[in-house]
mmCIF file of C-alpha atoms in Angstrom:
data_model
loop_
_atom_site.group_PDB
_atom_site.id
_atom_site.type_symbol
_atom_site.label_atom_id
_atom_site.label_comp_id
_atom_site.label_asym_id
_atom_site.label_seq_id
_atom_site.Cartn_x
_atom_site.Cartn_y
_atom_site.Cartn_z
ATOM 1 C CA UNK A 11 -18.075 20.745 -2.363
ATOM 2 C CA UNK A 12 -16.927 19.514 -5.948
ATOM 3 C CA UNK A 13 -16.442 15.955 -6.800
ATOM 4 C CA UNK A 14 -12.759 16.459 -6.584
ATOM 5 C CA UNK A 15 -12.765 18.004 -3.198
ATOM 6 C CA UNK A 16 -15.217 15.241 -1.867
ATOM 7 C CA UNK A 17 -12.693 12.601 -3.329
ATOM 8 C CA UNK A 18 -9.554 14.276 -1.867
ATOM 9 C CA UNK A 19 -11.195 14.558 1.546
ATOM 10 C CA UNK A 20 -12.196 10.718 1.469
ATOM 11 C CA UNK A 21 -8.794 9.751 0.460
ATOM 12 C CA UNK A 22 -7.329 11.702 3.393
ATOM 13 C CA UNK A 23 -9.721 9.803 5.698
ATOM 14 C CA UNK A 24 -8.703 6.609 4.216
ATOM 15 C CA UNK A 25 -4.995 7.389 4.939
ATOM 16 C CA UNK A 26 -5.698 8.269 8.453
ATOM 17 C CA UNK A 27 -7.485 4.994 9.135
ATOM 18 C CA UNK A 28 -4.380 3.175 7.378
ATOM 19 C CA UNK A 29 -2.025 5.091 9.771
ATOM 20 C CA UNK A 30 -4.321 4.049 12.694
ATOM 21 C CA UNK A 31 -3.790 0.380 11.556
ATOM 22 C CA UNK A 32 -0.019 0.800 11.186
ATOM 23 C CA UNK A 33 -0.140 2.226 14.916
ATOM 24 C CA UNK A 34 -2.299 -0.843 16.098
ATOM 25 C CA UNK A 35 0.328 -3.340 14.673
ATOM 26 C CA UNK A 36 3.284 -1.510 16.094
ATOM 27 C CA UNK A 37 1.747 -1.281 19.520
ATOM 28 C CA UNK A 38 0.545 -4.961 19.307
ATOM 29 C CA UNK A 39 -3.039 -4.088 19.625
ATOM 30 C CA UNK A 40 -3.531 -6.104 16.401
ATOM 31 C CA UNK A 41 -1.269 -9.019 15.491
ATOM 32 C CA UNK A 42 -0.816 -11.056 12.235
ATOM 33 C CA UNK A 43 -3.285 -13.906 13.333
ATOM 34 C CA UNK A 44 -5.912 -11.323 14.227
ATOM 35 C CA UNK A 45 -5.403 -9.461 10.949
ATOM 36 C CA UNK A 46 -5.917 -12.562 8.954
ATOM 37 C CA UNK A 47 -9.142 -13.329 10.656
ATOM 38 C CA UNK A 48 -10.322 -9.874 10.173
ATOM 39 C CA UNK A 49 -9.384 -10.040 6.470
ATOM 40 C CA UNK A 50 -11.473 -13.319 6.195
ATOM 41 C CA UNK A 51 -14.543 -11.495 7.805
ATOM 42 C CA UNK A 52 -14.161 -8.703 5.375
ATOM 43 C CA UNK A 53 -14.041 -10.808 2.376
ATOM 44 C CA UNK A 54 -16.544 -13.653 3.380
ATOM 45 C CA UNK A 55 -19.123 -11.430 5.049
ATOM 46 C CA UNK A 56 -18.712 -7.634 4.799
ATOM 47 C CA UNK A 57 -17.953 -7.426 1.060
ATOM 48 C CA UNK A 58 -20.867 -9.664 0.177
ATOM 49 C CA UNK A 59 -23.287 -7.416 2.501
ATOM 50 C CA UNK A 60 -21.933 -4.233 0.762
ATOM 51 C CA UNK A 61 -22.628 -5.530 -2.566
ATOM 52 C CA UNK A 62 -26.213 -6.929 -1.863
ATOM 53 C CA UNK A 63 -27.257 -3.671 -0.315
ATOM 54 C CA UNK A 64 -26.050 -1.654 -3.355
ATOM 55 C CA UNK A 65 -28.578 -3.484 -5.347
ATOM 56 C CA UNK A 66 -31.336 -2.728 -2.859
ATOM 57 C CA UNK A 67 -32.585 0.303 -4.760
ATOM 58 C CA UNK A 68 -35.184 1.480 -7.285
ATOM 59 C CA UNK A 69 -34.841 -0.004 -10.892
ATOM 60 C CA UNK A 70 -33.988 2.647 -13.518
ATOM 61 C CA UNK A 71 -32.638 2.313 -17.063
ATOM 62 C CA UNK A 72 -29.805 4.725 -16.341
ATOM 63 C CA UNK A 73 -28.435 2.531 -13.443
ATOM 64 C CA UNK A 74 -28.933 -0.747 -15.827
ATOM 65 C CA UNK A 75 -27.175 1.143 -18.735
ATOM 66 C CA UNK A 76 -24.373 2.248 -16.384
ATOM 67 C CA UNK A 77 -23.889 -1.343 -15.236
ATOM 68 C CA UNK A 78 -23.599 -2.590 -18.631
ATOM 69 C CA UNK A 79 -21.070 0.189 -19.559
ATOM 70 C CA UNK A 80 -19.121 -0.879 -16.594
ATOM 71 C CA UNK A 81 -19.115 -4.473 -17.655
ATOM 72 C CA UNK A 82 -17.712 -3.229 -20.896
ATOM 73 C CA UNK A 83 -15.127 -0.796 -19.318
ATOM 74 C CA UNK A 84 -13.817 -3.721 -17.134
ATOM 75 C CA UNK A 85 -13.549 -6.135 -19.869
ATOM 76 C CA UNK A 86 -11.557 -3.350 -21.856
ATOM 77 C CA UNK A 87 -9.282 -2.675 -18.805
ATOM 78 C CA UNK A 88 -8.549 -6.179 -18.414
ATOM 79 C CA UNK A 89 -7.666 -6.823 -22.218
ATOM 80 C CA UNK A 90 -5.524 -3.623 -22.147
ATOM 81 C CA UNK A 91 -3.800 -4.670 -19.048
ATOM 82 C CA UNK A 92 -2.801 -7.930 -20.560
ATOM 83 C CA UNK A 93 -1.741 -6.520 -23.968
ATOM 84 C CA UNK A 94 0.595 -3.978 -22.074
ATOM 85 C CA UNK A 95 1.948 -6.415 -19.672
ATOM 86 C CA UNK A 96 2.940 -8.810 -22.391
ATOM 87 C CA UNK A 97 4.303 -6.186 -24.503
ATOM 88 C CA UNK A 98 6.481 -4.511 -21.617
ATOM 89 C CA UNK A 99 7.284 -7.553 -19.429
ATOM 90 C CA UNK A 100 9.474 -9.805 -21.536
ATOM 91 C CA UNK A 101 10.955 -13.295 -20.852
ATOM 92 C CA UNK A 102 14.301 -11.917 -21.529
ATOM 93 C CA UNK A 103 15.191 -8.178 -20.345
ATOM 94 C CA UNK A 104 18.142 -6.118 -20.612
ATOM 95 C CA UNK A 105 20.244 -5.585 -17.571
ATOM 96 C CA UNK A 106 23.352 -3.506 -16.784
ATOM 97 C CA UNK A 107 26.700 -5.458 -16.142
ATOM 98 C CA UNK A 108 30.238 -4.125 -15.729
ATOM 99 C CA UNK A 109 33.314 -5.715 -17.426
ATOM 100 C CA UNK A 110 36.650 -4.178 -16.557
ATOM 101 C CA UNK A 111 34.932 -0.936 -15.513
ATOM 102 C CA UNK A 112 32.840 -0.706 -18.570
ATOM 103 C CA UNK A 113 29.183 -0.579 -18.381
ATOM 104 C CA UNK A 114 27.571 -3.016 -20.760
ATOM 105 C CA UNK A 115 24.005 -4.290 -21.316
ATOM 106 C CA UNK A 116 23.074 -7.855 -21.551
ATOM 107 C CA UNK A 117 19.866 -9.856 -22.125
ATOM 108 C CA UNK A 118 18.986 -12.098 -19.216
ATOM 109 C CA UNK A 119 16.155 -14.424 -18.487
ATOM 110 C CA UNK A 120 13.412 -12.822 -16.430
ATOM 111 C CA UNK A 121 12.448 -15.414 -13.864
ATOM 112 C CA UNK A 122 9.793 -13.050 -12.552
ATOM 113 C CA UNK A 123 7.872 -12.673 -15.818
ATOM 114 C CA UNK A 124 4.459 -14.444 -14.877
ATOM 115 C CA UNK A 125 4.543 -12.771 -11.227
ATOM 116 C CA UNK A 126 5.195 -9.393 -12.676
ATOM 117 C CA UNK A 127 2.437 -9.787 -15.329
ATOM 118 C CA UNK A 128 -0.116 -10.991 -12.802
ATOM 119 C CA UNK A 129 0.715 -8.032 -10.640
ATOM 120 C CA UNK A 130 0.143 -5.633 -13.335
ATOM 121 C CA UNK A 131 -3.191 -7.250 -14.681
ATOM 122 C CA UNK A 132 -5.069 -8.222 -11.620
ATOM 123 C CA UNK A 133 -6.130 -5.798 -8.986
ATOM 124 C CA UNK A 134 -7.602 -6.572 -5.618
ATOM 125 C CA UNK A 135 -10.969 -5.079 -6.632
ATOM 126 C CA UNK A 136 -12.868 -6.469 -3.600
ATOM 127 C CA UNK A 137 -10.581 -5.705 -0.742
ATOM 128 C CA UNK A 138 -9.297 -2.390 -1.904
ATOM 129 C CA UNK A 139 -11.686 -1.319 -4.765
ATOM 130 C CA UNK A 140 -14.932 -1.681 -2.754
ATOM 131 C CA UNK A 141 -13.825 0.453 0.294
ATOM 132 C CA UNK A 142 -12.340 3.297 -1.824
ATOM 133 C CA UNK A 143 -15.413 3.534 -4.239
ATOM 134 C CA UNK A 144 -17.844 3.177 -1.222
ATOM 135 C CA UNK A 145 -15.951 5.989 0.684
ATOM 136 C CA UNK A 146 -16.401 8.404 -2.360
ATOM 137 C CA UNK A 147 -19.609 7.426 -4.238
ATOM 138 C CA UNK A 148 -21.456 5.231 -1.535
ATOM 139 C CA UNK A 149 -23.618 2.332 -2.651
ATOM 140 C CA UNK A 150 -24.225 3.763 -6.223
ATOM 141 C CA UNK A 151 -20.414 3.301 -6.921
ATOM 142 C CA UNK A 152 -20.562 -0.118 -5.374
ATOM 143 C CA UNK A 153 -23.363 -1.068 -7.706
ATOM 144 C CA UNK A 154 -20.964 -0.507 -10.692
ATOM 145 C CA UNK A 155 -17.957 -2.212 -8.855
ATOM 146 C CA UNK A 156 -19.752 -5.424 -9.254
ATOM 147 C CA UNK A 157 -19.242 -5.338 -12.886
ATOM 148 C CA UNK A 158 -15.481 -5.212 -12.246
ATOM 149 C CA UNK A 159 -15.572 -8.032 -9.593
ATOM 150 C CA UNK A 160 -17.407 -10.286 -12.124
ATOM 151 C CA UNK A 161 -14.797 -9.612 -14.966
ATOM 152 C CA UNK A 162 -11.950 -9.754 -12.613
ATOM 153 C CA UNK A 163 -12.919 -13.264 -11.306
ATOM 154 C CA UNK A 164 -13.689 -14.466 -14.924
ATOM 155 C CA UNK A 165 -10.440 -13.330 -16.288
ATOM 156 C CA UNK A 166 -8.391 -14.266 -13.265
ATOM 157 C CA UNK A 167 -9.681 -18.160 -13.162
ATOM 158 C CA UNK A 168 -9.209 -18.525 -17.036
ATOM 159 C CA UNK A 169 -6.237 -16.460 -18.232
ATOM 160 C CA UNK A 170 -4.494 -16.008 -14.950
ATOM 161 C CA UNK A 171 -4.625 -19.859 -14.312
ATOM 162 C CA UNK A 172 -3.335 -20.586 -17.723
ATOM 163 C CA UNK A 173 -0.606 -18.004 -17.565
ATOM 164 C CA UNK A 174 0.741 -18.974 -14.150
ATOM 165 C CA UNK A 175 0.477 -22.857 -14.381
ATOM 166 C CA UNK A 176 1.313 -23.057 -18.134
ATOM 167 C CA UNK A 177 -2.263 -24.247 -18.774
ATOM 168 C CA UNK A 178 -1.662 -27.248 -16.773
ATOM 169 C CA UNK A 179 -4.633 -26.700 -14.421
ATOM 170 C CA UNK A 180 -7.367 -25.068 -16.150
ATOM 171 C CA UNK A 181 -10.522 -26.773 -16.565
ATOM 172 C CA UNK A 182 -14.153 -25.446 -17.019
ATOM 173 C CA UNK A 183 -15.331 -27.200 -13.872
ATOM 174 C CA UNK A 184 -12.640 -25.816 -11.682
ATOM 175 C CA UNK A 185 -13.153 -22.273 -13.081
ATOM 176 C CA UNK A 186 -16.985 -22.542 -12.444
ATOM 177 C CA UNK A 187 -16.147 -23.791 -8.657
ATOM 178 C CA UNK A 188 -13.754 -20.776 -8.080
ATOM 179 C CA UNK A 189 -16.400 -18.448 -9.402
ATOM 180 C CA UNK A 190 -18.772 -19.385 -6.752
ATOM 181 C CA UNK A 191 -17.251 -16.992 -4.191
ATOM 182 C CA UNK A 192 -19.243 -15.039 -1.656
ATOM 183 C CA UNK A 193 -18.958 -11.802 -3.585
ATOM 184 C CA UNK A 194 -20.163 -13.502 -6.892
ATOM 185 C CA UNK A 195 -23.059 -15.258 -5.179
ATOM 186 C CA UNK A 196 -23.954 -11.691 -3.579
ATOM 187 C CA UNK A 197 -23.937 -10.225 -6.962
ATOM 188 C CA UNK A 198 -26.165 -12.843 -8.525
ATOM 189 C CA UNK A 199 -28.612 -12.678 -5.690
ATOM 190 C CA UNK A 200 -28.407 -8.844 -5.650
ATOM 191 C CA UNK A 201 -28.880 -8.347 -9.304
ATOM 192 C CA UNK A 202 -31.946 -10.709 -9.407
ATOM 193 C CA UNK A 203 -33.410 -8.667 -6.569
ATOM 194 C CA UNK A 204 -32.736 -5.513 -8.580
ATOM 195 C CA UNK A 205 -34.323 -6.574 -11.977
ATOM 196 C CA UNK A 206 -37.358 -8.119 -10.095
ATOM 197 C CA UNK A 207 -37.592 -5.299 -7.607
ATOM 198 C CA UNK A 208 -37.689 -7.653 -4.585
ATOM 199 C CA UNK A 209 -36.969 -5.659 -1.391
ATOM 200 C CA UNK A 210 -35.968 -7.315 1.812
ATOM 201 C CA UNK A 211 -37.951 -6.445 4.965
ATOM 202 C CA UNK A 212 -36.777 -3.122 6.439
ATOM 203 C CA UNK A 213 -35.212 -5.034 9.586
ATOM 204 C CA UNK A 214 -33.163 -7.331 7.442
ATOM 205 C CA UNK A 215 -31.952 -4.460 5.458
ATOM 206 C CA UNK A 216 -30.935 -2.247 8.295
ATOM 207 C CA UNK A 217 -28.983 -5.242 9.779
ATOM 208 C CA UNK A 218 -27.320 -5.863 6.392
ATOM 209 C CA UNK A 219 -26.573 -2.126 6.086
ATOM 210 C CA UNK A 220 -25.075 -1.879 9.469
ATOM 211 C CA UNK A 221 -22.646 -4.586 8.561
ATOM 212 C CA UNK A 222 -21.934 -3.044 5.257
ATOM 213 C CA UNK A 223 -21.170 0.316 6.890
ATOM 214 C CA UNK A 224 -18.027 -0.997 8.531
ATOM 215 C CA UNK A 225 -16.371 -1.898 5.119
ATOM 216 C CA UNK A 226 -14.279 1.086 4.344
ATOM 217 C CA UNK A 227 -12.673 1.613 7.976
ATOM 218 C CA UNK A 228 -12.412 -2.187 8.385
ATOM 219 C CA UNK A 229 -10.601 -2.679 5.169
ATOM 220 C CA UNK A 230 -8.274 0.245 5.649
ATOM 221 C CA UNK A 231 -7.443 -0.833 9.326
ATOM 222 C CA UNK A 232 -6.420 -4.216 7.862
ATOM 223 C CA UNK A 233 -4.401 -2.492 5.022
ATOM 224 C CA UNK A 234 -2.749 -0.231 7.722
ATOM 225 C CA UNK A 235 -1.679 -3.585 9.793
ATOM 226 C CA UNK A 236 -0.542 -5.130 6.729
ATOM 227 C CA UNK A 237 1.699 -2.260 5.836
ATOM 228 C CA UNK A 238 2.872 -2.120 9.342
ATOM 229 C CA UNK A 239 4.395 -5.603 9.349
ATOM 230 C CA UNK A 240 6.244 -4.875 5.892
ATOM 231 C CA UNK A 241 9.821 -4.083 5.664
ATOM 232 C CA UNK A 242 9.406 -0.870 3.824
ATOM 233 C CA UNK A 243 13.226 0.013 3.570
ATOM 234 C CA UNK A 244 14.105 -3.283 1.824
ATOM 235 C CA UNK A 245 11.115 -3.116 -0.382
ATOM 236 C CA UNK A 246 12.047 0.280 -1.612
ATOM 237 C CA UNK A 247 15.568 -0.964 -2.706
ATOM 238 C CA UNK A 248 13.884 -3.093 -5.449
ATOM 239 C CA UNK A 249 13.887 -0.776 -8.516
ATOM 240 C CA UNK A 250 11.519 -3.433 -10.250
ATOM 241 C CA UNK A 251 8.868 -2.746 -7.684
ATOM 242 C CA UNK A 252 8.872 1.117 -8.879
ATOM 243 C CA UNK A 253 8.486 -0.064 -12.458
ATOM 244 C CA UNK A 254 5.648 -2.470 -11.977
ATOM 245 C CA UNK A 255 3.853 0.003 -9.573
ATOM 246 C CA UNK A 256 4.269 2.736 -12.371
ATOM 247 C CA UNK A 257 2.663 0.501 -15.032
ATOM 248 C CA UNK A 258 -0.080 -0.716 -12.824
ATOM 249 C CA UNK A 259 -1.053 2.458 -10.882
ATOM 250 C CA UNK A 260 -0.223 5.288 -13.234
ATOM 251 C CA UNK A 261 0.676 4.172 -17.033
ATOM 252 C CA UNK A 262 -2.253 1.883 -17.715
ATOM 253 C CA UNK A 263 -5.012 3.987 -15.826
ATOM 254 C CA UNK A 264 -3.863 7.197 -17.641
ATOM 255 C CA UNK A 265 -4.181 5.343 -21.032
ATOM 256 C CA UNK A 266 -7.584 4.066 -19.936
ATOM 257 C CA UNK A 267 -8.605 7.754 -19.010
ATOM 258 C CA UNK A 268 -7.516 9.046 -22.429
ATOM 259 C CA UNK A 269 -9.850 6.299 -24.084
ATOM 260 C CA UNK A 270 -12.756 6.348 -21.747
ATOM 261 C CA UNK A 271 -13.075 10.151 -21.423
ATOM 262 C CA UNK A 272 -13.944 10.260 -25.163
ATOM 263 C CA UNK A 273 -17.268 8.281 -24.709
ATOM 264 C CA UNK A 274 -20.381 9.694 -22.955
ATOM 265 C CA UNK A 275 -20.947 8.095 -19.631
ATOM 266 C CA UNK A 276 -21.814 9.290 -16.049
ATOM 267 C CA UNK A 277 -18.846 10.696 -13.903
ATOM 268 C CA UNK A 278 -19.570 8.036 -11.291
ATOM 269 C CA UNK A 279 -19.209 5.206 -13.804
ATOM 270 C CA UNK A 280 -16.061 6.757 -15.285
ATOM 271 C CA UNK A 281 -14.239 7.285 -12.069
ATOM 272 C CA UNK A 282 -15.303 4.052 -10.664
ATOM 273 C CA UNK A 283 -13.672 2.171 -13.579
ATOM 274 C CA UNK A 284 -10.608 4.119 -13.263
ATOM 275 C CA UNK A 285 -10.389 3.408 -9.592
ATOM 276 C CA UNK A 286 -10.861 -0.326 -10.309
ATOM 277 C CA UNK A 287 -8.170 -0.143 -12.976
ATOM 278 C CA UNK A 288 -5.740 1.641 -10.522
ATOM 279 C CA UNK A 289 -6.407 -0.524 -7.461
ATOM 280 C CA UNK A 290 -3.055 -2.316 -6.123
ATOM 281 C CA UNK A 291 -2.416 -5.910 -6.777
ATOM 282 C CA UNK A 292 -2.469 -6.716 -3.201
ATOM 283 C CA UNK A 293 -2.751 -10.467 -2.261
ATOM 284 C CA UNK A 294 -3.813 -11.496 -5.828
ATOM 285 C CA UNK A 295 -0.188 -11.846 -7.147
ATOM 286 C CA UNK A 296 1.143 -13.244 -3.878
ATOM 287 C CA UNK A 297 -1.365 -16.060 -3.587
ATOM 288 C CA UNK A 298 -0.975 -17.159 -7.270
ATOM 289 C CA UNK A 299 2.876 -17.049 -6.883
ATOM 290 C CA UNK A 300 2.697 -19.267 -3.751
ATOM 291 C CA UNK A 301 0.264 -21.660 -5.593
ATOM 292 C CA UNK A 302 2.382 -22.038 -8.752
ATOM 293 C CA UNK A 303 5.732 -22.161 -6.790
ATOM 294 C CA UNK A 304 7.021 -18.945 -8.020
ATOM 295 C CA UNK A 305 7.134 -17.266 -4.587
ATOM 296 C CA UNK A 306 10.648 -17.510 -3.535
ATOM 297 C CA UNK A 307 12.042 -15.554 -6.509
ATOM 298 C CA UNK A 308 9.175 -13.118 -6.213
ATOM 299 C CA UNK A 309 9.864 -12.593 -2.377
ATOM 300 C CA UNK A 310 13.380 -11.980 -3.018
ATOM 301 C CA UNK A 311 12.809 -9.245 -5.751
ATOM 302 C CA UNK A 312 9.522 -7.590 -4.381
ATOM 303 C CA UNK A 313 8.735 -8.436 -0.813
ATOM 304 C CA UNK A 314 11.957 -8.356 1.059
#
């Protein structure tokens, strides 16, 4: 089967698991509290296991070169997303108003500007990106995803904090503290083991690998439950949601595809980078909106 066929098949499988997650929520098999605990298990245990296992492989120059290319692509992706979001999402935007039956356009303040920008720039590469790539390419794809996770955290806890807080809360000490997440620690340990060719005993590897193997179904089940508790009909009435989703999921990845496809690289590296670029914002924008007290207006516009 061709790569396109395999990818399409895996996407169908993923959507089936998401549908099962929706059913689990609607039938009260999984409630919000359980879903929150499952999410923590995924982020704190399963994802780091997937990352570490992906580094337990024979060293090769091709893999190391692919990893370095992935770092460059992830950096370009974030810089391009920042540029486009600042170019398109302005502090004042035109809106349609009516005066005596006449349609006019007027500039109004965009109170959502930071929230819209952060949802365009920062994808949930860990929660959504790893399962998607793991389902399509296996551990080799996850190996390259680690580059995106690293750059995501660096950009999020520098540029993201400055943008959302107005530079009030950024400090090097706080950034370094935030970077010490389970996934980043797993990357550091895994990369060290890969470069030094340190292999864990087979029994330990098998235990880690069994935990890692539940990543994709686990994540998609959680995603399904999350979708199940969302008021989709109200969400679909907010036209700005379509605009932001178009920029994040289609426009920026399409531009990056045109750029990246001009350079020689493996198909796995290329497609993995594009999947990371097109991964949805998920909780990243929501959590930062709450933290910096921008959530109320954001909820009214995007989450209702």
